[in-house]
C-alpha positions as a Python dict, from the first residue, in 0.01 Angstrom:
ca = {
    (1, 'M'): (0, 0, 0),
    (2, 'A'): (50, -56, -372),
    (3, 'T'): (385, 0, -539),
    (4, 'I'): (409, 187, -865),
    (5, 'K'): (710, 120, -1083),
    (6, 'Y'): (795, 302, -1411),
    (7, 'R'): (1006, 158, -1687),
    (8, 'F'): (1076, 291, -2032),
    (9, 'E'): (1117, 21, -2295),
    (10, 'K'): (1118, 1, -2670),
    (11, 'T'): (932, -334, -2677),
    (12, 'L'): (621, -446, -2489),
    (13, 'S'): (673, -648, -2172),
    (14, 'K'): (400, -880, -2044),
    (15, 'T'): (116, -665, -1899),
    (16, 'E'): (-244, -711, -1796),
    (17, 'C'): (-360, -397, -1966),
    (18, 'L'): (-202, -194, -2244),
    (19, 'I'): (-302, 169, -2261),
    (20, 'V'): (-284, 329, -2597),
    (21, 'P'): (-363, 704, -2633),
    (22, 'V'): (-509, 785, -2980),
    (23, 'W'): (-544, 1120, -3162),
    (24, 'Q'): (-887, 1160, -3320),
    (25, 'D'): (-729, 1271, -3643),
    (26, 'K'): (-451, 1011, -3657),
    (27, 'G'): (-583, 674, -3546),
    (28, 'I'): (-351, 417, -3394),
    (29, 'E'): (6, 530, -3460),
    (30, 'V'): (199, 284, -3246),
    (31, 'S'): (341, 12, -3464),
    (32, 'A'): (258, -355, -3465),
    (33, 'R'): (621, -419, -3382),
    (34, 'Q'): (597, -195, -3073),
    (35, 'I'): (290, -353, -2920),
    (36, 'G'): (257, -691, -3091),
    (37, 'A'): (77, -788, -3404),
    (38, 'E'): (-238, -932, -3235),
    (39, 'V'): (-287, -631, -3003),
    (40, 'F'): (-231, -399, -3296),
    (41, 'R'): (-485, -584, -3507),
    (42, 'S'): (-745, -575, -3231),
    (43, 'G'): (-709, -200, -3188),
    (44, 'K'): (-709, -135, -3559),
    (45, 'E'): (-1042, -333, -3598),
    (46, 'V'): (-1215, -123, -3330),
    (47, 'I'): (-1110, 200, -3508),
    (48, 'E'): (-1200, 66, -3851),
    (49, 'L'): (-1549, -25, -3724),
    (50, 'K'): (-1585, 333, -3586),
    (51, 'D'): (-1657, 193, -3236),
    (52, 'F'): (-1370, 409, -3121),
    (53, 'V'): (-1273, 736, -3299),
    (54, 'G'): (-1036, 895, -3050),
    (55, 'K'): (-1256, 1177, -2933),
    (56, 'R'): (-1128, 1344, -2618),
    (57, 'G'): (-1249, 1153, -2315),
    (58, 'Q'): (-1348, 841, -2512),
    (59, 'V'): (-1238, 510, -2369),
    (60, 'S'): (-1274, 161, -2513),
    (61, 'M'): (-1145, -167, -2366),
    (62, 'V'): (-1072, -442, -2612),
    (63, 'Y'): (-986, -801, -2522),
    (64, 'T'): (-717, -961, -2733),
    (65, 'S'): (-587, -1316, -2770),
    (66, 'D'): (-232, -1197, -2706),
    (67, 'T'): (-99, -1334, -2374),
    (68, 'H'): (139, -1041, -2348),
    (69, 'A'): (-144, -789, -2344),
    (70, 'P'): (-485, -949, -2295),
    (71, 'R'): (-657, -616, -2255),
    (72, 'L'): (-614, -306, -2472),
    (73, 'I'): (-747, 23, -2344),
    (74, 'L'): (-780, 284, -2614),
    (75, 'V'): (-810, 642, -2478),
    (76, 'G'): (-906, 936, -2700),
    (77, 'L'): (-703, 1252, -2693),
    (78, 'G'): (-916, 1450, -2936),
    (79, 'L'): (-760, 1644, -3225),
    (80, 'Q'): (-385, 1683, -3222),
    (81, 'K'): (-406, 2054, -3302),
    (82, 'D'): (-603, 2109, -2979),
    (83, 'A'): (-361, 1908, -2760),
    (84, 'V'): (-291, 2020, -2403),
    (85, 'I'): (-127, 1812, -2135),
    (86, 'R'): (-442, 1820, -1926),
    (87, 'H'): (-630, 1610, -2188),
    (88, 'L'): (-352, 1352, -2188),
    (89, 'K'): (-349, 1332, -1803),
    (90, 'R'): (-721, 1281, -1790),
    (91, 'A'): (-699, 1011, -2054),
    (92, 'I'): (-424, 830, -1870),
    (93, 'G'): (-599, 867, -1533),
    (94, 'T'): (-930, 733, -1680),
    (95, 'A'): (-746, 432, -1827),
    (96, 'V'): (-577, 356, -1495),
    (97, 'I'): (-917, 360, -1323),
    (98, 'V'): (-1072, 138, -1587),
    (99, 'A'): (-781, -109, -1555),
    (100, 'Q'): (-806, -112, -1175),
    (101, 'Q'): (-1174, -182, -1193),
    (102, 'K'): (-1080, -501, -1380),
    (103, 'Q'): (-838, -584, -1096),
    (104, 'A'): (-533, -532, -1324),
    (105, 'K'): (-208, -486, -1135),
    (106, 'K'): (34, -445, -1418),
    (107, 'L'): (-21, -175, -1677),
    (108, 'A'): (172, -55, -1972),
    (109, 'L'): (149, 257, -2180),
    (110, 'A'): (232, 259, -2552),
    (111, 'V'): (309, 608, -2673),
    (112, 'A'): (311, 717, -3037),
    (113, 'P'): (598, 932, -3156),
    (114, 'S'): (355, 1213, -3240),
    (115, 'I'): (256, 1234, -2866),
    (116, 'V'): (622, 1260, -2768),
    (117, 'K'): (666, 1528, -3033),
    (118, 'V'): (380, 1738, -2901),
    (119, 'F'): (462, 1723, -2535),
    (120, 'G'): (827, 1629, -2518),
    (121, 'M'): (955, 1317, -2352),
    (122, 'K'): (1046, 1471, -2009),
    (123, 'K'): (713, 1641, -1969),
    (124, 'L'): (525, 1338, -2097),
    (125, 'A'): (696, 1105, -1856),
    (126, 'K'): (641, 1338, -1559),
    (127, 'E'): (276, 1415, -1628),
    (128, 'T'): (171, 1053, -1712),
    (129, 'A'): (337, 931, -1394),
    (130, 'I'): (145, 1198, -1190),
    (131, 'A'): (-178, 1106, -1362),
    (132, 'A'): (-133, 734, -1304),
    (133, 'A'): (-43, 785, -937),
    (134, 'V'): (-336, 1019, -867),
    (135, 'A'): (-582, 792, -1039),
    (136, 'S'): (-449, 490, -852),
    (137, 'Y'): (-476, 667, -524),
    (138, 'A'): (-826, 791, -600),
    (139, 'I'): (-965, 450, -676),
    (140, 'R'): (-804, 308, -356),
    (141, 'W'): (-945, 599, -154),
    (142, 'L'): (-1301, 545, -296),
    (143, 'K'): (-1288, 172, -223),
    (144, 'L'): (-1175, 245, 135),
    (145, 'H'): (-1434, 516, 200),
    (146, 'N'): (-1726, 372, -1),
    (147, 'P'): (-1737, -4, 55),
    (148, 'R'): (-2025, -51, -194),
    (149, 'N'): (-1783, 12, -486),
}
């Protein structure tokens, strides 16, 4: 059985996939200092090219040359004014499934201050932990019960 560990840090630790939730009307708000300059630049390029705009349910995986976070998963939250915790949970769950399909074992989540402001840190931590655990369980269950996947 897999173990899920949660840590809250101000700087990025080495991870296989970095999940970054993005508001449609804000773009990437996490700072280059928070996630690393190369990862930040990769995410910014995808948004500037309009390959990813942050629409609710939109997901984009970007490969970076940063060894601390070789994969960046951008997940769209939609418009900030329409924010509900269910949208964030779905975005996190989707990102976890995408990461697990790439055989990633260590994931990190970079949260912009505006997301904390909308949902509150306690609720944000609780709901993202639930979303990650449920998604992780679901993908394992599907692999067990449907060997073709």
